[in-house]
Coordinates of N, CA and C in Angstrom, one line a residue:
X1 N 15.8 -3.8 -142.7 CA 14.6 -3.1 -143.6 C 12.6 -3.2 -143.2
X2 N 12.1 -2.3 -143.1 CA 10.4 -3.0 -143.2 C 9.5 -2.1 -145.0
X3 N 9.3 -2.6 -145.6 CA 8.6 -2.1 -146.2 C 7.0 -2.2 -146.3
X4 N 6.6 -1.1 -146.5 CA 4.9 -0.5 -145.9 C 4.2 -0.5 -147.6
X5 N 3.2 -1.1 -147.7 CA 2.0 -1.0 -148.7 C 1.3 -0.6 -148.6
X6 N 0.3 -0.5 -149.1 CA -1.1 -0.1 -148.6 C -2.3 0.1 -150.2
X7 N -3.4 -0.4 -150.0 CA -3.8 -0.6 -150.8 C -5.7 -0.4 -151.3
X8 N -6.6 -0.1 -151.7 CA -8.0 -0.6 -151.3 C -8.8 -0.9 -153.0
X9 N -9.9 -2.0 -152.8 CA -10.6 -1.6 -154.1 C -11.6 -1.4 -153.2
X10 N -12.6 -0.7 -154.7 CA -13.8 -0.3 -154.4 C -14.2 -1.3 -155.6
X11 N -15.5 -1.6 -155.3 CA -16.9 -3.2 -156.1 C -17.6 -1.5 -156.0
X12 N -17.3 -1.0 -158.4 CA -18.6 0.0 -158.1 C -19.8 -0.5 -158.4
X13 N -19.6 -1.6 -159.2 CA -21.3 -2.6 -159.3 C -21.2 -3.5 -159.8
X14 N -21.7 -4.8 -160.3 CA -21.4 -6.4 -160.6 C -20.1 -6.0 -160.9
X15 N -20.2 -5.4 -162.4 CA -19.1 -5.8 -163.3 C -17.9 -4.5 -163.2
X16 N -17.4 -3.6 -162.7 CA -16.9 -2.6 -162.3 C -16.5 -3.0 -161.0
X17 N -14.8 -2.9 -160.5 CA -13.9 -2.6 -159.6 C -12.5 -1.5 -159.6
X18 N -12.5 -0.7 -159.1 CA -11.7 0.3 -159.2 C -11.1 -0.4 -157.7
X19 N -9.0 -0.1 -158.3 CA -8.4 -0.4 -156.9 C -7.5 1.5 -157.1
X20 N -6.7 1.1 -155.6 CA -4.9 1.4 -156.0 C -4.4 1.8 -154.5
X21 N -3.1 1.8 -154.9 CA -2.2 1.1 -154.0 C -1.1 2.4 -154.7
X22 N -0.3 2.1 -152.7 CA 0.9 2.9 -152.9 C 2.2 1.7 -152.3
X23 N 2.9 1.9 -152.9 CA 3.6 0.9 -152.5 C 4.8 1.3 -151.9
X24 N 5.5 0.1 -151.4 CA 7.2 0.7 -150.8 C 7.1 2.5 -150.1
X25 N 6.2 2.6 -149.4 CA 5.8 3.5 -148.6 C 7.4 4.2 -147.4
X26 N 8.4 3.2 -147.3 CA 8.8 4.1 -146.7 C 10.4 2.3 -146.3
X27 N 10.3 1.9 -147.8 CA 11.1 0.8 -148.3 C 12.6 1.2 -148.3
X28 N 13.8 0.4 -148.2 CA 15.3 0.9 -148.9 C 15.6 0.4 -148.1
X29 N 17.4 -0.3 -149.5 CA 18.2 -1.0 -149.0 C 19.2 0.0 -147.5
X30 N 19.8 -0.5 -147.2 CA 20.9 -0.2 -146.1 C 21.9 -0.7 -145.8
X31 N 22.6 -0.2 -146.4 CA 24.4 -1.0 -146.8 C 25.2 -0.7 -145.9
X32 N 26.4 -1.3 -145.5 CA 26.9 -1.1 -144.0 C 28.4 -2.0 -144.4
X33 N 29.1 -1.8 -145.2 CA 30.6 -1.3 -145.7 C 31.3 -2.8 -144.4
X34 N 31.4 -2.0 -143.8 CA 32.9 -2.2 -142.0 C 32.8 -4.0 -142.2
X35 N 31.7 -5.0 -142.3 CA 32.3 -6.3 -142.3 C 32.8 -6.6 -143.6
X36 N 32.1 -6.1 -144.2 CA 32.9 -7.4 -145.4 C 34.8 -6.2 -146.0
X37 N 35.0 -5.2 -145.6 CA 36.4 -4.7 -145.9 C 36.9 -4.6 -144.6
X38 N 36.2 -5.5 -143.5 CA 37.1 -5.2 -141.5 C 38.2 -4.0 -141.6
X39 N 37.6 -2.7 -142.0 CA 38.3 -1.0 -141.7 C 36.6 -0.1 -141.5
X40 N 37.3 0.6 -142.0 CA 36.0 0.9 -141.3 C 35.8 1.6 -143.1
X41 N 34.5 1.3 -142.6 CA 32.9 1.8 -143.5 C 32.5 2.8 -143.9
X42 N 32.0 2.6 -144.4 CA 30.0 3.6 -145.0 C 29.2 2.6 -144.7
X43 N 27.3 3.5 -144.4 CA 26.2 3.1 -143.8 C 25.9 3.8 -145.1
X44 N 25.3 3.1 -145.9 CA 24.5 4.0 -147.1 C 22.7 3.5 -146.8
X45 N 22.7 4.5 -147.3 CA 20.3 4.1 -147.8 C 20.4 4.3 -148.6
X46 N 19.6 3.4 -150.0 CA 18.5 3.8 -150.6 C 17.6 3.4 -150.9
X47 N 16.5 4.6 -151.3 CA 15.1 4.4 -150.9 C 14.6 4.0 -151.8
X48 N 13.7 3.2 -152.1 CA 13.2 2.3 -152.6 C 11.8 3.7 -154.1
X49 N 12.0 3.9 -154.7 CA 10.8 4.8 -155.5 C 9.1 5.1 -155.2
X50 N 8.9 5.4 -155.1 CA 7.4 5.2 -154.1 C 6.5 5.1 -155.0
X51 N 5.6 3.9 -155.5 CA 4.8 3.7 -156.3 C 3.5 4.0 -155.9
X52 N 2.5 5.2 -157.1 CA 1.0 4.6 -157.4 C 1.0 4.6 -158.0
X53 N -0.9 3.6 -158.0 CA -0.9 2.1 -159.2 C -2.5 3.0 -158.8
X54 N -3.6 3.1 -160.0 CA -4.8 2.5 -160.1 C -4.9 1.6 -160.9
X55 N -6.2 1.0 -160.5 CA -6.3 0.2 -161.8 C -8.1 0.1 -162.2
X56 N -8.3 -0.4 -162.7 CA -10.1 -0.7 -163.2 C -10.1 -2.3 -164.3
X57 N -10.9 -3.1 -163.4 CA -11.3 -3.8 -164.0 C -12.7 -4.0 -164.5
X58 N -13.5 -4.9 -165.0 CA -14.7 -5.0 -165.6 C -14.8 -6.5 -166.0
X59 N -15.9 -7.0 -164.9 CA -16.1 -8.0 -165.5 C -17.6 -8.9 -166.4
X60 N -16.6 -9.0 -167.9 CA -18.3 -9.7 -169.0 C -19.1 -11.1 -167.9
X61 N -20.5 -10.6 -169.1 CA -20.7 -11.9 -168.7 C -20.8 -12.2 -169.2
X62 N -20.7 -11.9 -170.5 CA -21.4 -13.2 -171.8 C -20.2 -12.4 -173.2
X63 N -19.2 -13.7 -173.3 CA -18.4 -14.5 -172.2 C -17.8 -13.8 -171.0
X64 N -18.0 -14.8 -170.3 CA -16.8 -14.8 -169.1 C -15.7 -14.5 -169.1
X65 N -15.4 -13.6 -168.9 CA -13.9 -12.6 -169.0 C -14.0 -11.7 -168.7
X66 N -13.0 -11.1 -168.0 CA -12.7 -9.9 -167.0 C -11.6 -9.3 -167.8
X67 N -11.2 -8.3 -168.0 CA -10.7 -7.3 -168.6 C -9.9 -6.5 -167.6
X68 N -8.8 -6.2 -167.5 CA -7.8 -5.1 -166.5 C -7.3 -4.3 -167.2
X69 N -7.4 -3.3 -166.8 CA -6.4 -2.1 -167.1 C -5.3 -1.0 -165.5
X70 N -3.9 -0.9 -165.3 CA -3.3 -0.1 -164.3 C -2.5 0.9 -165.1
X71 N -2.8 1.8 -164.2 CA -1.6 2.8 -164.6 C -0.3 2.6 -163.3
X72 N 0.4 2.7 -163.2 CA 1.4 3.1 -161.7 C 2.9 4.2 -162.3
X73 N 2.9 5.0 -161.6 CA 3.7 6.4 -161.6 C 4.5 6.1 -160.3
X74 N 5.8 6.2 -160.5 CA 6.9 6.5 -159.7 C 7.5 8.0 -159.9
X75 N 8.2 8.5 -158.3 CA 8.5 9.3 -158.1 C 10.3 9.4 -158.8
X76 N 10.4 8.1 -159.3 CA 11.6 8.3 -160.2 C 11.3 8.7 -161.7
X77 N 10.0 9.0 -161.8 CA 9.8 9.8 -163.0 C 9.0 8.8 -163.7
X78 N 8.1 6.9 -163.8 CA 8.3 5.8 -164.6 C 6.7 6.3 -165.3
X79 N 6.5 5.7 -165.7 CA 5.0 6.0 -165.6 C 4.0 4.8 -167.0
X80 N 4.0 3.1 -165.9 CA 3.8 2.3 -167.2 C 2.7 2.1 -167.1
X81 N 2.2 1.4 -167.8 CA 0.6 1.1 -168.4 C 1.0 -0.3 -168.3
X82 N 0.0 -1.3 -167.3 CA -0.2 -3.1 -167.6 C -1.6 -3.3 -168.3
X83 N -1.8 -4.1 -168.5 CA -3.3 -4.7 -168.9 C -3.5 -6.4 -169.2
X84 N -4.7 -6.8 -169.3 CA -5.4 -8.3 -169.4 C -6.0 -8.7 -169.4
X85 N -6.2 -9.9 -169.9 CA -7.5 -10.1 -169.9 C -7.6 -11.5 -169.2
X86 N -8.3 -12.1 -168.5 CA -9.0 -13.2 -168.2 C -10.2 -13.9 -168.2
X87 N -10.3 -15.4 -168.8 CA -11.4 -15.6 -169.7 C -11.7 -17.3 -168.8
X88 N -12.1 -17.1 -168.9 CA -12.9 -18.4 -168.3 C -13.7 -19.7 -169.0
X89 N -12.9 -20.5 -169.1 CA -12.8 -21.7 -170.1 C -14.2 -22.3 -169.6
X90 N -14.2 -23.2 -169.1 CA -15.6 -23.4 -167.8 C -14.8 -23.9 -166.2
X91 N -16.1 -24.4 -165.5 CA -15.4 -24.3 -163.8 C -15.0 -25.3 -163.9
X92 N -13.3 -24.1 -163.2 CA -12.6 -24.5 -163.0 C -11.3 -24.1 -163.7
X93 N -11.4 -23.7 -164.9 CA -9.4 -23.4 -166.0 C -10.0 -22.5 -166.2
X94 N -9.2 -21.7 -166.0 CA -9.1 -19.6 -166.9 C -7.8 -19.9 -167.4
X95 N -8.1 -19.0 -168.1 CA -6.5 -18.6 -169.0 C -6.6 -17.5 -169.3
X96 N -5.2 -16.8 -169.2 CA -4.8 -14.9 -169.7 C -3.7 -15.0 -170.0
X97 N -3.8 -13.3 -170.3 CA -3.2 -13.1 -171.3 C -2.8 -11.6 -171.1
X98 N -1.6 -10.6 -170.3 CA -1.1 -9.3 -170.8 C -0.5 -8.9 -171.2
X99 N 0.0 -7.6 -171.4 CA 0.9 -6.8 -170.9 C 1.4 -5.7 -169.9
X100 N 2.9 -6.6 -169.1 CA 3.3 -5.7 -168.6 C 4.5 -4.8 -168.6
X101 N 4.0 -3.5 -167.8 CA 5.5 -2.6 -168.4 C 5.8 -1.7 -169.6
X102 N 4.4 -1.8 -169.7 CA 4.0 -0.8 -171.1 C 4.7 0.7 -170.8
X103 N 5.9 1.2 -171.4 CA 6.2 2.4 -170.6 C 6.3 3.8 -171.1
X104 N 4.9 4.6 -170.8 CA 4.2 5.6 -171.1 C 5.1 6.7 -171.5
X105 N 6.5 6.9 -170.9 CA 7.9 8.2 -170.5 C 8.5 7.5 -172.2
X106 N 8.7 6.5 -172.2 CA 9.8 6.2 -173.6 C 9.3 4.1 -174.1
X107 N 8.3 5.1 -175.2 CA 7.5 3.5 -175.8 C 8.1 3.1 -176.3
X108 N 9.7 3.1 -176.8 CA 10.7 2.0 -177.2 C 11.3 1.2 -176.5
X109 N 10.8 1.8 -175.2 CA 11.3 0.1 -174.6 C 10.4 -0.9 -174.4
X110 N 11.1 -2.0 -174.4 CA 9.9 -3.3 -174.7 C 9.8 -3.8 -173.7
X111 N 7.6 -3.9 -173.8 CA 6.9 -4.6 -172.7 C 7.6 -5.4 -172.6
X112 N 7.0 -5.6 -171.9 CA 7.2 -7.9 -171.3 C 5.7 -8.7 -171.4
X113 N 5.6 -9.5 -172.8 CA 3.8 -10.3 -172.9 C 3.8 -10.9 -171.4
X114 N 3.2 -11.7 -171.6 CA 2.4 -13.0 -170.9 C 1.2 -13.6 -171.3
X115 N 1.4 -15.1 -170.6 CA -0.1 -15.8 -171.4 C 0.2 -16.5 -170.1
X116 N -0.5 -17.8 -169.8 CA -0.9 -18.5 -168.4 C -2.1 -19.2 -168.6
X117 N -2.4 -19.5 -167.4 CA -4.0 -20.6 -167.2 C -3.3 -20.6 -165.7
X118 N -4.6 -21.0 -165.2 CA -5.1 -21.9 -163.8 C -6.2 -22.6 -163.6
X119 N -6.2 -23.7 -163.1 CA -7.0 -24.5 -163.1 C -7.1 -25.1 -161.0
X120 N -7.8 -24.9 -161.1 CA -8.8 -25.2 -160.0 C -9.8 -25.7 -159.5
X121 N -9.3 -27.3 -158.3 CA -10.7 -28.1 -158.2 C -11.0 -28.3 -157.2
X122 N -12.3 -28.6 -156.5 CA -12.7 -27.9 -155.3 C -12.9 -29.9 -154.4
X123 N -12.6 -29.9 -153.5 CA -12.0 -30.9 -152.9 C -12.7 -31.2 -151.2
X124 N -13.9 -30.4 -151.9 CA -15.5 -30.8 -150.1 C -14.9 -29.5 -149.3
X125 N -13.2 -30.4 -148.6 CA -13.1 -29.1 -147.4 C -12.2 -28.2 -148.1
X126 N -12.0 -28.2 -149.6 CA -10.2 -27.1 -149.5 C -10.7 -26.9 -151.3
X127 N -10.3 -25.7 -151.0 CA -10.2 -25.2 -153.0 C -8.4 -25.9 -153.2
X128 N -8.3 -26.3 -154.3 CA -6.7 -26.4 -154.5 C -6.7 -26.0 -156.0
X129 N -5.4 -24.8 -156.5 CA -5.0 -24.0 -157.9 C -3.2 -24.9 -158.3
X130 N -3.7 -24.4 -158.9 CA -2.1 -25.1 -160.0 C -2.3 -23.6 -160.8
X131 N -1.4 -22.9 -160.9 CA -0.8 -22.0 -161.5 C -0.3 -21.4 -163.1
X132 N 0.4 -21.1 -164.1 CA 1.5 -21.6 -164.8 C 1.3 -20.3 -165.7
X133 N 2.3 -18.9 -165.5 CA 2.6 -18.1 -166.8 C 4.2 -18.6 -167.7
X134 N 3.7 -18.2 -168.8 CA 5.3 -17.5 -169.3 C 5.3 -16.9 -169.3
X135 N 5.8 -15.6 -169.1 CA 6.0 -13.6 -169.4 C 8.0 -13.8 -170.4
X136 N 8.0 -13.2 -171.1 CA 8.9 -12.9 -172.3 C 9.6 -12.0 -171.2
X137 N 10.8 -12.4 -171.1 CA 11.5 -11.0 -170.6 C 12.9 -10.4 -171.8
X138 N 12.5 -8.9 -171.2 CA 13.3 -8.5 -173.1 C 15.4 -8.3 -172.9
X139 N 15.6 -8.5 -171.7 CA 16.7 -8.2 -171.2 C 17.8 -9.7 -170.9
X140 N 17.0 -9.9 -170.4 CA 16.8 -11.3 -170.2 C 17.8 -12.4 -171.5
X141 N 18.5 -13.7 -171.2 CA 18.5 -14.5 -172.1 C 17.6 -15.8 -172.5
X142 N 16.9 -15.7 -171.1 CA 16.0 -16.5 -171.0 C 14.3 -16.3 -170.4
X143 N 13.6 -16.3 -171.1 CA 12.1 -16.2 -169.9 C 12.2 -16.9 -168.7
X144 N 11.0 -16.2 -168.4 CA 10.6 -17.1 -167.0 C 8.9 -18.0 -167.1
X145 N 9.1 -18.9 -167.3 CA 8.0 -19.7 -166.2 C 8.4 -19.7 -165.1
X146 N 6.5 -18.9 -164.1 CA 6.0 -19.1 -163.5 C 4.8 -20.2 -162.6
X147 N 5.6 -21.4 -161.8 CA 4.5 -21.9 -161.4 C 4.0 -21.6 -160.1
X148 N 2.7 -22.1 -159.9 CA 2.0 -21.5 -158.2 C 1.1 -22.4 -157.9
X149 N 0.9 -22.4 -156.4 CA -0.2 -23.3 -156.1 C -0.9 -23.1 -155.3
X150 N -2.4 -22.7 -155.9 CA -3.0 -22.6 -154.7 C -3.4 -23.2 -153.7
X151 N -3.8 -22.8 -152.1 CA -4.6 -24.1 -151.1 C -5.4 -23.1 -150.2
X152 N -6.9 -22.9 -150.5 CA -7.9 -22.6 -149.8 C -8.2 -23.8 -149.0
X153 N -8.9 -23.2 -147.7 CA -9.3 -24.1 -146.5 C -11.2 -23.1 -147.0

């Protein structure tokens, strides 16, 4: 299966960035049960819902803060809002917080709050970064801890 996403960023001015994205344009799962049952099976295709996203971010100069907001609509009838903040404490250290999947169609559904940080260090020929995020999972017995490493040459 092949999935196609397309998106664009537009820098309106020094402080405001606007974005748009279409996700899962032709994405689907295709299931073939013949090898499982070793007899006549079925081939089934389940299409992913098409996601349409628009966003805007504002970069404040003082304090050194970025605020972002995104709206997501799907052809499955979902309408989600996401928002977050990133604060540059000092050179190379950022803290972040936000809320994922605030369901505008069902405000009783739980959202997923998150907190995290990034630290970057410049080694003359490359930029090395470490990222950490904590994401509260409302439908799981445990929350998520996400760790990433960035290497920019």
